[in-house]
Amino acid sequence: MTLQMGAGILGVGMAVPDRVVTNADLEAMVDTSDEWIVERTGIRQRHVSAPDETSSDLATRAALAALADAGIEAGEIDLVICATTTGDCLWPATACLVQHRIGAGHAAAFDISAACSGFCYGLAIARDMVLAGTATRALVIGADTLTKHVDWTDRTTCILFGDGAGAVVVGPCEAGRGILASELRADGSKYEAVWLPAGGTRRPLTPEMLAAGQGKLAMHGAEVFKFAVRIMGEISLSVLARAGLGPDDVSLFVPHQANARIIAAAAERMRLTPDRVMRNVERYGNTSAASIPIALTEALAAGRVGYDDVLVLVGFGAGLTWGANVVRWSRGD
Ligand code: UT7
């Protein structure tokens, strides 16, 4: 079947909190060093939300920026997908708050809980819904404020995360361009590799648990690291093959920004030189679902993406989940 129309990215936007926490700031809080953090992760600083600044606040700012970039009014949006694991409430969806705050009164709205892979999941769903005619113009947002769930006395996790949001508008484009292929995966047997154990229905938070510092993010760092190094290259090659392409066709690789060593390993597996790899983990840390759209927004602003370029967007995270999208850039800028 030849599709008469593609579904592409029409606009991008991002938002991060004002407050910056440097490695030097962390040295004053836990037993760590700038040298260790930079060598093991590549991270030099991260943006941390204010106590009253939430994922929906950042998501709304990123969504408005993406709409402005696309030259589209909120009223023209008929689908809002927000990928987040740090929603303003346990329910309803943060996407509903954003839908209301940007004035997209005719849009359907729902959240995706696929952690750091959430944006890749959302992009695949938006593409399929646009191509199926269920939606015409969709906002796909990745927004997370994981620092609110971080134990700031745990040096193995608190150095990694930052807060932020990124958004894209997905809509019709020329056939053969836009989001060409997607691949989404999960391995629930690794449910506890990185997770927030308490605060749900299985283990509701009690005052005693709160006092004991529970209800915070827990992670087996080395296990996640090995998994990420294995699957990032693997799924990227696989999704490229689905699009009838190979690593030599890739103009820019836009991976989830969790750790510079994971990005380097994936790039090596795909034999990509650094000029074909987007990396900004040093300035933002791991912003979970926001990291890929933030990286994409910065890549465009830096003039690193042009018409007809082939991009691979690839992420991994809690679940465990992982996903990738191949995009042939359809905008003429
Ligand atoms: O989006 C998904 C979220 N999660 C991830 O992406 C995490 C993936 N994993 C990683 O990025 C890495 O595993 C980490 C950065 C978390 C850890 O790096 P590593 O090279 O795997 O270090 P390690 O856990 O093997 O720890 C090595 C040593 C340990 O000391 P000993 O046992 O060898 O004496 C740690 O206690 O480094 C120690 N260490 C630290 N030292 C200084 C752990 N954290 C720190 C720290 N500062 N912040």
Coordinates of C-alpha atoms and ligand atoms in Angstrom, one line a residue:
M1 CA 0.0 0.0 0.0
T2 CA 1.4 3.4 -0.9
L3 CA 0.3 6.1 1.5
Q4 CA -0.8 9.4 -0.2
M5 CA 0.4 11.4 2.7
G6 CA 3.0 11.3 5.4
A7 CA 2.9 12.4 9.1
G8 CA 5.8 14.7 9.9
I9 CA 7.1 17.0 12.6
L10 CA 5.8 20.5 11.9
G11 CA 7.2 22.4 14.9
V12 CA 9.3 21.9 18.0
G13 CA 9.7 23.6 21.4
M14 CA 11.2 23.1 24.8
A15 CA 11.2 24.5 28.3
V16 CA 13.4 24.0 31.4
P17 CA 13.3 25.5 34.9
D18 CA 15.4 28.5 35.6
R19 CA 17.4 27.0 38.5
V20 CA 20.6 25.3 37.6
V21 CA 22.3 22.8 39.9
T22 CA 26.0 22.2 39.0
N23 CA 28.2 19.3 40.0
A24 CA 29.9 21.7 42.4
D25 CA 26.5 22.2 44.1
L26 CA 26.1 18.4 44.4
E27 CA 29.6 18.1 45.9
A28 CA 28.3 20.1 48.8
M29 CA 25.3 17.8 49.3
V30 CA 26.7 14.2 48.8
D31 CA 30.0 12.4 48.7
T32 CA 30.7 12.9 45.0
S33 CA 33.0 14.9 42.8
D34 CA 32.7 16.9 39.5
E35 CA 35.4 14.6 38.1
W36 CA 33.5 11.4 38.9
I37 CA 30.2 12.7 37.5
V38 CA 31.7 14.0 34.3
E39 CA 33.8 10.9 33.7
R40 CA 31.0 8.4 34.4
T41 CA 28.0 10.3 33.0
G42 CA 29.2 13.4 31.0
I43 CA 26.8 15.5 33.0
R44 CA 28.0 19.0 34.3
Q45 CA 24.7 20.6 35.3
R46 CA 21.0 20.1 35.4
H47 CA 17.9 22.3 35.6
V48 CA 15.7 21.7 38.7
S49 CA 12.1 22.8 39.1
A50 CA 11.0 25.1 41.9
P51 CA 8.7 23.4 44.5
D52 CA 5.6 24.9 42.9
E53 CA 6.7 24.3 39.3
T54 CA 5.2 21.1 37.9
S55 CA 5.5 18.9 34.8
S56 CA 2.3 20.6 33.3
D57 CA 3.9 24.0 33.8
L58 CA 6.9 23.0 31.7
A59 CA 4.8 21.0 29.3
T60 CA 2.5 24.0 28.6
R61 CA 5.5 26.2 27.9
A62 CA 7.0 23.7 25.5
A63 CA 3.7 23.1 23.8
L64 CA 3.1 26.8 23.2
A65 CA 6.7 27.1 21.8
A66 CA 6.1 24.1 19.4
L67 CA 2.8 25.6 18.2
A68 CA 4.5 29.0 17.5
D69 CA 7.3 27.2 15.7
A70 CA 4.8 25.3 13.5
G71 CA 2.7 28.5 13.0
I72 CA -0.4 26.6 14.2
E73 CA -3.2 27.8 16.5
A74 CA -4.1 25.7 19.6
G75 CA -7.6 25.4 18.2
E76 CA -6.2 23.4 15.2
I77 CA -4.9 20.7 17.5
D78 CA -7.1 17.7 17.9
L79 CA -4.9 15.4 20.0
V80 CA -2.6 16.1 23.0
I81 CA -0.3 13.3 24.1
C82 CA 1.8 13.9 27.1
A83 CA 4.5 11.4 28.0
T84 CA 5.3 11.7 31.7
T85 CA 5.8 9.6 34.8
T86 CA 5.8 12.7 37.0
G87 CA 2.3 14.1 36.3
D88 CA 0.8 16.8 38.5
C89 CA -1.6 14.2 40.0
L90 CA -1.7 10.5 40.0
W91 CA -4.8 11.0 37.8
P92 CA -6.3 12.5 35.7
A93 CA -3.8 12.9 32.8
T94 CA -1.4 15.8 32.7
A95 CA -2.3 16.1 29.0
C96 CA -5.8 17.3 30.1
L97 CA -4.3 20.1 32.1
V98 CA -2.1 21.1 29.1
Q99 CA -5.1 20.8 26.7
H100 CA -7.0 23.3 28.9
R101 CA -4.1 25.7 29.5
I102 CA -3.1 26.1 25.8
G103 CA -6.7 26.4 24.7
A104 CA -6.9 23.2 22.6
G105 CA -10.6 22.8 23.5
H106 CA -11.4 20.3 20.7
A107 CA -8.5 18.0 21.4
A108 CA -8.5 14.5 22.8
A109 CA -5.9 14.2 25.6
F110 CA -4.1 11.4 27.3
D111 CA -0.8 10.6 29.0
I112 CA 1.7 7.9 28.2
S113 CA 3.6 6.1 31.0
A114 CA 6.6 4.7 29.4
A115 CA 9.2 6.7 31.4
C116 CA 12.2 7.9 29.3
S117 CA 10.9 6.0 26.3
G118 CA 7.5 7.9 26.5
F119 CA 8.3 10.4 23.8
C120 CA 9.2 7.7 21.3
Y121 CA 6.0 5.9 22.2
G122 CA 3.9 9.1 21.8
L123 CA 5.5 10.0 18.4
A124 CA 4.6 6.5 17.1
I125 CA 1.0 6.8 18.3
A126 CA 0.5 10.3 16.9
R127 CA 1.9 9.3 13.5
D128 CA -0.4 6.3 13.3
M129 CA -3.4 8.3 14.4
V130 CA -2.7 11.1 11.9
L131 CA -2.2 8.5 9.1
A132 CA -5.4 6.7 10.1
G133 CA -7.4 9.9 10.1
T134 CA -8.2 9.7 13.8
A135 CA -6.4 13.0 14.3
T136 CA -5.2 15.7 12.0
R137 CA -2.7 17.7 14.1
A138 CA -1.3 16.3 17.3
L139 CA 0.9 17.7 20.1
V140 CA 3.4 15.2 21.4
I141 CA 5.0 16.3 24.7
G142 CA 7.6 14.8 26.8
A143 CA 7.6 16.4 30.3
D144 CA 9.2 15.3 33.5
T145 CA 10.2 16.6 36.9
L146 CA 12.0 13.5 38.2
T147 CA 14.0 15.6 40.6
K148 CA 10.9 15.8 42.8
H149 CA 11.2 12.0 43.3
V150 CA 14.9 11.9 43.7
D151 CA 16.5 11.1 47.1
W152 CA 19.0 14.0 47.4
T153 CA 21.0 12.0 49.9
D154 CA 21.6 9.1 47.4
R155 CA 24.7 9.9 45.3
T156 CA 24.1 7.0 42.9
T157 CA 20.9 8.6 41.6
C158 CA 20.7 12.3 42.5
I159 CA 23.5 13.3 40.2
L160 CA 21.7 12.0 37.1
F161 CA 18.4 13.7 36.7
G162 CA 17.1 17.1 35.6
D163 CA 13.7 18.6 34.8
G164 CA 12.3 19.8 31.5
A165 CA 9.8 19.5 28.7
G166 CA 10.0 19.2 25.0
A167 CA 7.1 19.2 22.4
V168 CA 6.5 18.6 18.8
V169 CA 3.5 19.2 16.5
V170 CA 2.8 16.2 14.3
G171 CA 0.7 16.7 11.2
P172 CA 0.4 15.9 7.5
C173 CA 3.4 16.1 5.2
E174 CA 4.5 14.9 1.8
A175 CA 4.2 11.1 1.2
G176 CA 7.6 9.4 1.8
R177 CA 8.7 11.9 4.4
G178 CA 8.0 12.6 8.1
I179 CA 8.0 9.7 10.6
L180 CA 8.8 6.7 8.3
A181 CA 8.9 3.9 10.9
S182 CA 8.7 3.2 14.6
E183 CA 9.5 0.3 16.8
L184 CA 8.4 0.0 20.4
R185 CA 9.5 -2.6 22.9
A186 CA 9.2 -3.5 26.6
D187 CA 10.5 -6.1 29.1
G188 CA 8.3 -6.2 32.2
S189 CA 10.5 -8.8 33.8
K190 CA 12.8 -5.9 34.6
Y191 CA 10.0 -3.9 36.3
E192 CA 12.1 -3.1 39.3
A193 CA 15.3 -2.1 37.5
V194 CA 14.4 1.6 37.8
W195 CA 11.1 2.5 39.5
L196 CA 9.2 4.4 42.1
P197 CA 8.1 1.5 44.5
A198 CA 5.8 3.4 46.9
G199 CA 2.9 5.7 46.4
G200 CA 0.7 3.6 44.2
T201 CA -2.0 1.1 45.1
R202 CA 0.4 -1.8 45.9
R203 CA 2.3 0.2 48.5
P204 CA 0.4 3.3 49.5
L205 CA 2.6 5.9 51.2
T206 CA 2.1 6.1 55.0
P207 CA 3.6 8.8 57.3
E208 CA 6.1 6.2 58.5
M209 CA 7.3 5.4 55.0
L210 CA 7.6 9.0 54.2
A211 CA 9.6 9.6 57.4
A212 CA 11.9 6.7 56.4
G213 CA 12.6 8.4 53.0
Q214 CA 10.7 5.9 51.0
G215 CA 8.6 7.0 48.0
K216 CA 11.7 7.9 46.1
L217 CA 13.2 6.7 42.8
A218 CA 15.1 3.4 43.1
M219 CA 17.5 2.1 40.5
H220 CA 20.0 -0.7 39.7
G221 CA 22.3 1.6 37.7
A222 CA 24.7 -1.0 36.3
E223 CA 21.8 -3.2 35.1
V224 CA 20.1 -0.3 33.3
F225 CA 23.5 0.7 31.9
K226 CA 24.2 -2.7 30.4
F227 CA 20.7 -3.0 29.0
A228 CA 20.8 0.5 27.5
V229 CA 24.2 -0.1 25.8
R230 CA 22.8 -3.4 24.3
I231 CA 19.5 -2.1 23.0
M232 CA 20.2 1.4 21.8
G233 CA 22.2 0.3 18.8
E234 CA 20.1 -2.8 18.3
I235 CA 16.7 -1.1 18.0
S236 CA 18.2 1.8 16.0
L237 CA 19.4 -0.6 13.3
S238 CA 16.2 -2.5 13.4
V239 CA 13.9 0.6 13.0
L240 CA 16.2 1.8 10.1
A241 CA 15.7 -1.5 8.4
R242 CA 11.9 -1.2 8.7
A243 CA 12.3 2.1 6.8
G244 CA 14.5 0.4 4.2
L245 CA 17.5 2.4 5.4
G246 CA 20.8 1.7 7.1
P247 CA 23.2 3.6 9.5
D248 CA 25.0 5.2 6.6
D249 CA 21.8 7.0 5.7
V250 CA 21.6 8.7 9.2
S251 CA 22.2 12.5 9.1
L252 CA 21.6 12.9 12.9
F253 CA 21.2 10.4 15.7
V254 CA 19.1 11.9 18.5
P255 CA 19.3 9.5 21.5
H256 CA 17.8 9.7 25.0
Q257 CA 20.2 11.8 27.0
A258 CA 20.9 9.6 30.0
N259 CA 24.6 9.1 30.0
A260 CA 27.3 10.2 27.6
R261 CA 28.9 6.7 27.7
I262 CA 25.6 5.1 26.7
I263 CA 25.3 7.5 23.8
A264 CA 28.9 6.9 22.7
A265 CA 28.4 3.1 22.8
A266 CA 25.3 3.3 20.6
A267 CA 27.0 5.6 18.2
E268 CA 30.0 3.3 18.0
R269 CA 27.7 0.3 17.3
M270 CA 26.2 2.3 14.4
R271 CA 29.6 3.6 13.3
L272 CA 28.5 7.2 13.6
T273 CA 31.0 10.0 13.9
P274 CA 30.3 12.7 16.6
D275 CA 29.1 15.2 14.1
R276 CA 26.2 12.9 13.4
V277 CA 25.2 12.5 17.1
M278 CA 23.2 15.0 19.1
R279 CA 24.4 15.3 22.7
N280 CA 23.4 17.8 25.3
V281 CA 23.4 15.6 28.4
E282 CA 26.2 17.8 29.9
R283 CA 23.8 20.7 30.3
Y284 CA 20.5 19.0 31.3
G285 CA 21.2 15.6 32.8
N286 CA 18.6 12.9 32.2
T287 CA 15.3 14.8 31.7
S288 CA 13.4 11.5 31.1
A289 CA 10.6 11.8 28.5
A290 CA 11.7 15.3 27.7
S291 CA 15.3 14.6 26.7
I292 CA 14.7 13.6 23.0
P293 CA 12.4 16.6 22.1
I294 CA 14.7 18.9 24.0
A295 CA 17.7 17.5 22.0
L296 CA 15.7 17.8 18.8
T297 CA 14.8 21.4 19.5
E298 CA 18.4 22.3 20.2
A299 CA 19.6 20.4 17.1
L300 CA 17.3 22.4 14.9
A301 CA 18.2 25.7 16.6
A302 CA 21.9 24.9 15.9
G303 CA 21.1 24.3 12.2
R304 CA 22.0 20.6 12.4
V305 CA 18.8 19.4 10.7
G306 CA 17.7 20.2 7.1
Y307 CA 15.1 19.1 4.6
D308 CA 15.4 15.5 3.6
D309 CA 17.8 14.6 6.5
V310 CA 17.3 11.2 8.1
L311 CA 17.0 11.3 11.9
V312 CA 16.9 8.4 14.4
L313 CA 15.2 9.2 17.7
V314 CA 15.7 6.5 20.2
G315 CA 15.0 6.1 23.9
F316 CA 15.0 3.6 26.8
G317 CA 13.7 3.7 30.3
A318 CA 11.8 2.3 33.2
G319 CA 9.5 -0.7 32.5
L320 CA 11.9 -1.6 31.1
T321 CA 10.8 0.1 27.8
W322 CA 12.6 1.2 24.7
G323 CA 11.6 2.6 21.4
A324 CA 12.8 4.3 18.2
N325 CA 11.5 6.4 15.3
V326 CA 13.1 7.2 11.9
V327 CA 12.2 10.6 10.6
R328 CA 12.9 12.0 7.1
W329 CA 12.8 15.7 7.8
S330 CA 9.9 17.2 5.9
R331 CA 10.2 20.9 6.8
G332 CA 12.0 23.2 4.4
D333 CA 14.1 25.1 7.0
Ligands
UT7_1 O1 16.7 6.7 31.9 C1 17.0 5.5 32.6 C2 17.6 5.9 34.0 N1 18.8 5.4 34.4 C3 20.0 5.3 33.7 O2 20.1 5.7 32.6 C4 21.1 4.8 34.5 C5 22.1 4.0 33.7 N2 23.3 3.7 34.5 C6 24.3 4.6 34.6 O3 24.3 5.6 34.0 C7 25.5 4.2 35.4 O4 25.4 2.9 35.9 C8 25.7 5.2 36.7 C9 26.2 6.5 36.2 C10 24.4 5.3 37.5 C11 26.8 4.6 37.6 O5 28.0 4.5 36.8 P1 28.8 3.1 36.9 O6 30.1 3.3 36.1 O7 27.9 2.0 36.5 O8 29.2 3.1 38.4 P2 28.9 2.0 39.5 O9 27.5 2.0 39.9 O10 29.5 0.7 39.1 O11 29.8 2.5 40.8 C12 31.2 2.5 40.7 C13 31.7 3.1 42.1 C14 31.0 2.5 43.3 O12 31.9 2.5 44.3 P3 32.7 1.1 44.6 O13 31.5 0.1 45.0 O14 33.4 0.7 43.4 O15 33.6 1.4 45.8 C15 29.9 3.5 43.7 O16 29.6 3.5 45.0 O17 31.3 4.5 42.1 C16 30.6 4.8 43.3 N3 29.7 5.9 43.0 C17 30.0 7.2 43.1 N4 31.1 7.8 43.5 C18 31.1 9.2 43.4 C19 28.4 5.8 42.6 N5 27.8 7.0 42.5 C20 28.8 7.9 42.8 C21 28.9 9.3 42.8 N6 30.1 9.9 43.1 N7 27.8 10.1 42.5

